[in-house]
mmCIF file of C-alpha atoms in Angstrom:
data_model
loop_
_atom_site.group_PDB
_atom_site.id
_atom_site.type_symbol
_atom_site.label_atom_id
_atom_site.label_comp_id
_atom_site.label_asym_id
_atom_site.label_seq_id
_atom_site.Cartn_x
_atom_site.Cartn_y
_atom_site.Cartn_z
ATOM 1 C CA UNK A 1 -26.008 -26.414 -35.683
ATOM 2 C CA UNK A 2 -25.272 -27.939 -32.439
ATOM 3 C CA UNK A 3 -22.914 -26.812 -29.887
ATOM 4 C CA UNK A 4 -19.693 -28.694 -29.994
ATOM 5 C CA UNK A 5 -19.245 -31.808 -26.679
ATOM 6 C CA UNK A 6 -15.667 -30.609 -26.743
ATOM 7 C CA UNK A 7 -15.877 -27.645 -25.043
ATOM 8 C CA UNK A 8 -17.006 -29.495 -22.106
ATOM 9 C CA UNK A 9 -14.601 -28.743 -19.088
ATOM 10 C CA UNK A 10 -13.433 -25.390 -20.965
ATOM 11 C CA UNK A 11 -12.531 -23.194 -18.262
ATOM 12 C CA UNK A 12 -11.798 -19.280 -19.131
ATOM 13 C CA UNK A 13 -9.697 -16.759 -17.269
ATOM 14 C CA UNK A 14 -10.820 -15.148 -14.329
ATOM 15 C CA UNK A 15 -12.363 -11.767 -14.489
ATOM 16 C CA UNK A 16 -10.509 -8.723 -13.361
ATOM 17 C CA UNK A 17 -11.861 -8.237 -9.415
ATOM 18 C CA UNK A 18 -15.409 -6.068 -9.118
ATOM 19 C CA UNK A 19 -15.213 -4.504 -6.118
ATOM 20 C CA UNK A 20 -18.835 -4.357 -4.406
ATOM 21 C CA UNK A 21 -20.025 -1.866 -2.972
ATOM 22 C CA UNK A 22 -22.677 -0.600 -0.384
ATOM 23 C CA UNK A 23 -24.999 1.816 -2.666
ATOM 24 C CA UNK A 24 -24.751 -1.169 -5.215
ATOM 25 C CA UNK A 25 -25.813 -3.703 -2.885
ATOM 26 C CA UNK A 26 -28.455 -1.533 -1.274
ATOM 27 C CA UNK A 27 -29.606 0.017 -5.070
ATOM 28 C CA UNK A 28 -30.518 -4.164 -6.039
ATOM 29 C CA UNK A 29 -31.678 -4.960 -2.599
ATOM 30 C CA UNK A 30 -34.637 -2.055 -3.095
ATOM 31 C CA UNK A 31 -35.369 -2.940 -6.808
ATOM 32 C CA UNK A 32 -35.903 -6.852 -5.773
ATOM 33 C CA UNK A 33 -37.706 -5.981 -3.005
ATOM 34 C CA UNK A 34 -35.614 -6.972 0.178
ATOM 35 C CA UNK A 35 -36.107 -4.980 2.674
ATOM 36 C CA UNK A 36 -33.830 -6.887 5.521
ATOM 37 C CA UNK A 37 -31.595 -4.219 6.915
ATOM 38 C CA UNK A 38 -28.739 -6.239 7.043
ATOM 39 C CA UNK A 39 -28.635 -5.007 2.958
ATOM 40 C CA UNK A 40 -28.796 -1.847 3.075
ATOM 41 C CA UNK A 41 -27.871 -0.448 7.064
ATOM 42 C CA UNK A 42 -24.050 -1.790 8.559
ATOM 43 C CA UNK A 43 -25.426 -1.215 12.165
ATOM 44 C CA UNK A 44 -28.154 -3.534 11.430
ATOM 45 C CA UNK A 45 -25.459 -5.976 9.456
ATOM 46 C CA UNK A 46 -23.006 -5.789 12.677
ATOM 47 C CA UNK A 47 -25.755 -6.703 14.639
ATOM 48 C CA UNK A 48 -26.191 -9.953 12.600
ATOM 49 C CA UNK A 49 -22.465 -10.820 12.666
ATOM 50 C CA UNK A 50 -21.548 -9.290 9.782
ATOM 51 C CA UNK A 51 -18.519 -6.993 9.331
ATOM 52 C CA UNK A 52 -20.722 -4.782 7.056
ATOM 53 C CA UNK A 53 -23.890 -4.979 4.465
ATOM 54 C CA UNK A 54 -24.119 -7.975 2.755
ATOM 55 C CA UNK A 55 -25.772 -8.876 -0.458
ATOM 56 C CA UNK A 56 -28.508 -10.554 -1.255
ATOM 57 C CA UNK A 57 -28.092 -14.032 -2.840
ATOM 58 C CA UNK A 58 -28.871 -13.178 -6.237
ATOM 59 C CA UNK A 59 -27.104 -10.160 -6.308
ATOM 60 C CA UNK A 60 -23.897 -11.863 -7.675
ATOM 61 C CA UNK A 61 -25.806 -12.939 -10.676
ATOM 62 C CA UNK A 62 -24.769 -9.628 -12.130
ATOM 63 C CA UNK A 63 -21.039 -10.590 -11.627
ATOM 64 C CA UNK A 64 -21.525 -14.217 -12.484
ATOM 65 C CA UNK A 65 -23.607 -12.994 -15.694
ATOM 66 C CA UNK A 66 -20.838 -10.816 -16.885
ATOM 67 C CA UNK A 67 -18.515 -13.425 -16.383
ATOM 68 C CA UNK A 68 -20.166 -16.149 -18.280
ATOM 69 C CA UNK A 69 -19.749 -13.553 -21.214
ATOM 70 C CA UNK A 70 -16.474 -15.272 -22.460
ATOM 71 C CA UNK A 71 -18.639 -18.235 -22.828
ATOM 72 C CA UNK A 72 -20.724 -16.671 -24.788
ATOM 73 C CA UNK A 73 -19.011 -14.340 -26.699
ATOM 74 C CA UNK A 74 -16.369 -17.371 -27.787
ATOM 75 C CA UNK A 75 -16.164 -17.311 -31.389
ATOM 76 C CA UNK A 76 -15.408 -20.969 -31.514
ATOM 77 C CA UNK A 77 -18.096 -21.879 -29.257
ATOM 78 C CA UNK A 78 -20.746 -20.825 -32.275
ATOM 79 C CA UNK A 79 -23.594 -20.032 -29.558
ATOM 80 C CA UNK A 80 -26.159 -17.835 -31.377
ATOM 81 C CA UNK A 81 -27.062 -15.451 -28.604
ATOM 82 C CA UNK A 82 -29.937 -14.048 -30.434
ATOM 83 C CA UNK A 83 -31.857 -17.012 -29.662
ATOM 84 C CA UNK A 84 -31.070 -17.815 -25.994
ATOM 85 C CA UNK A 85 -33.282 -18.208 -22.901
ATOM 86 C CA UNK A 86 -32.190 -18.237 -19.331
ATOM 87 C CA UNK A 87 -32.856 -21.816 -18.539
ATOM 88 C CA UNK A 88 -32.250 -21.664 -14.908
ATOM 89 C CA UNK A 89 -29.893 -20.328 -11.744
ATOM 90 C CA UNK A 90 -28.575 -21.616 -8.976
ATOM 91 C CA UNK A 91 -25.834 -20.640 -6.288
ATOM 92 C CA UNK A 92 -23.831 -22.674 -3.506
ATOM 93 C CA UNK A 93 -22.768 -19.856 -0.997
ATOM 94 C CA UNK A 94 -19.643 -20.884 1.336
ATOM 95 C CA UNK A 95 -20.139 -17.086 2.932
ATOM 96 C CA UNK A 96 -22.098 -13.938 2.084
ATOM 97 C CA UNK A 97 -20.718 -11.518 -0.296
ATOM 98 C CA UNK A 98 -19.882 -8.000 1.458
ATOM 99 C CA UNK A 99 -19.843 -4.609 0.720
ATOM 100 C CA UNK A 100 -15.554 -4.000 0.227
ATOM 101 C CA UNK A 101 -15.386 -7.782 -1.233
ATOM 102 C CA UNK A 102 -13.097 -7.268 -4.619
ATOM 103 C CA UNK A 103 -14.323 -10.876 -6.163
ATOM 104 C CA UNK A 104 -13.285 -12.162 -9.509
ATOM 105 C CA UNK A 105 -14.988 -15.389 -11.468
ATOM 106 C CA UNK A 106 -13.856 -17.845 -13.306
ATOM 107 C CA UNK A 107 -16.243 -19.851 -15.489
ATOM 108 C CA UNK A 108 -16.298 -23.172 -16.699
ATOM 109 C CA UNK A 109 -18.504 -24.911 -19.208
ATOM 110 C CA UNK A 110 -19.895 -27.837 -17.108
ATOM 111 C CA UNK A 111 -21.995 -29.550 -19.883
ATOM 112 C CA UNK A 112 -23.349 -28.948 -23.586
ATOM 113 C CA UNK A 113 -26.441 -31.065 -24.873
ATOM 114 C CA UNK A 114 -29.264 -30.903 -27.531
ATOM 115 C CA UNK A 115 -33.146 -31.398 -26.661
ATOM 116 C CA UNK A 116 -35.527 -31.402 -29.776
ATOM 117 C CA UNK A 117 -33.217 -29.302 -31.352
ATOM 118 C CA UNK A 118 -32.205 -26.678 -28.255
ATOM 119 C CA UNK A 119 -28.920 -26.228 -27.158
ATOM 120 C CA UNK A 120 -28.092 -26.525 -23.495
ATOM 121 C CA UNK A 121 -25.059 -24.972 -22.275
ATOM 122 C CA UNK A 122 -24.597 -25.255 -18.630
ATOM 123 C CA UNK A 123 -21.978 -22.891 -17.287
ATOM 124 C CA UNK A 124 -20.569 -23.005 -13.718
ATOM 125 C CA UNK A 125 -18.745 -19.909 -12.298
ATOM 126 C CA UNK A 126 -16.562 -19.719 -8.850
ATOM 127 C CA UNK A 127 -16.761 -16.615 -7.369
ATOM 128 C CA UNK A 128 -13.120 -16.063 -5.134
ATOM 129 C CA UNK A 129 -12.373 -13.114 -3.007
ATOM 130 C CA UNK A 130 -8.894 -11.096 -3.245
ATOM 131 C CA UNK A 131 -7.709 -14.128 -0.840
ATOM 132 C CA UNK A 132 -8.464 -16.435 -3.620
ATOM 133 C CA UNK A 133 -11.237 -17.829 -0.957
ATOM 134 C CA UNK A 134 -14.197 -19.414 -3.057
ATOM 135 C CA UNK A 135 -17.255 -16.740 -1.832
ATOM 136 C CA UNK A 136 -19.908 -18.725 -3.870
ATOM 137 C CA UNK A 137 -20.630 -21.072 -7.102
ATOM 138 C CA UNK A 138 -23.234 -20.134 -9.484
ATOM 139 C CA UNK A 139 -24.891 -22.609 -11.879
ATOM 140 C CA UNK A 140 -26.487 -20.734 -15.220
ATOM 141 C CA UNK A 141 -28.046 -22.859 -17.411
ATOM 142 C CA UNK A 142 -28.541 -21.187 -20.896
ATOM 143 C CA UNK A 143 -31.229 -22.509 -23.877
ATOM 144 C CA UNK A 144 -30.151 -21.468 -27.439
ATOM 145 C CA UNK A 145 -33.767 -22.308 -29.467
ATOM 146 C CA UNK A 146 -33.911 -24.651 -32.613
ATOM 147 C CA UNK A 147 -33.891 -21.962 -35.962
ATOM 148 C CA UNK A 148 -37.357 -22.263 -37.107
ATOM 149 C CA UNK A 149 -37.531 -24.272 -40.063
ATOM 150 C CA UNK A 150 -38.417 -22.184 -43.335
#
């Protein structure tokens, strides 16, 4: 059953704030490989301009990810999770996230369309600082697979 046009524009809450944190950044920084020591060493960070590590850009995936969870999980939406695919990702940074930044996201769904049968939920998430700054926009496109026919 497809997804219903209505909930285009449907913007949820904003999460509580995640606070980030250096052994967080510097734990996904080694397991994605980055090795630029403006992730994982402040000296190194200052020395860029920074005020302390920064993150890499996908990091906030994980925060944007969690976020677009009240998309998902809506009830009213009908999204059958069991047969999604991550479509694609994209961000729009305004400034880098830091280690100390407590950032909250609010999500909005941005556009809902079939293909052959696939759902395509496009879901855009703002990622403020405590300031209520905008830190960065993530795009997450998400592709719910036609139910095999019996």
């Amino acid at each position: 059953m497809a997804l219903d046009q209505s909930f285009v524009g449907r913007t949820y809450p904003p999460t509580e704030p995640y606070e980030v944190g250096r052994e967080k950044i510097r734990e996904f920084a080694e397991a994605v490989g980055e090795g630029n020591p403006a992730y994982t060493d402040p000296d190194a960070a200052k020395a860029f301009g920074h005020s302390d590590v920064i993150a890499p850009p996908t990091f906030v995936f994980s925060i944007t990810f969690r976020a677009a969870g009240q998309v998902i999980e809506d009830p009213q939406l009908g999204l059958d999770y069991s047969r999604v695919v991550h479509g694609d990702q994209k961000f729009a940074y305004v400034r880098p996230v830091r280690a100390g930044d407590r950032l909250s996201v609010t999500s909005t769904i941005e556009g809902i369309k079939s293909l052959a049968g696939n759902d395509v939920l496009d879901i855009r998430g703002e990622v403020h600082d405590e300031a209520g700054e905008l830190v960065v926009t993530a795009w997450t496109k998400l592709v719910a697979r036609a139910a095999e026919e019996a």
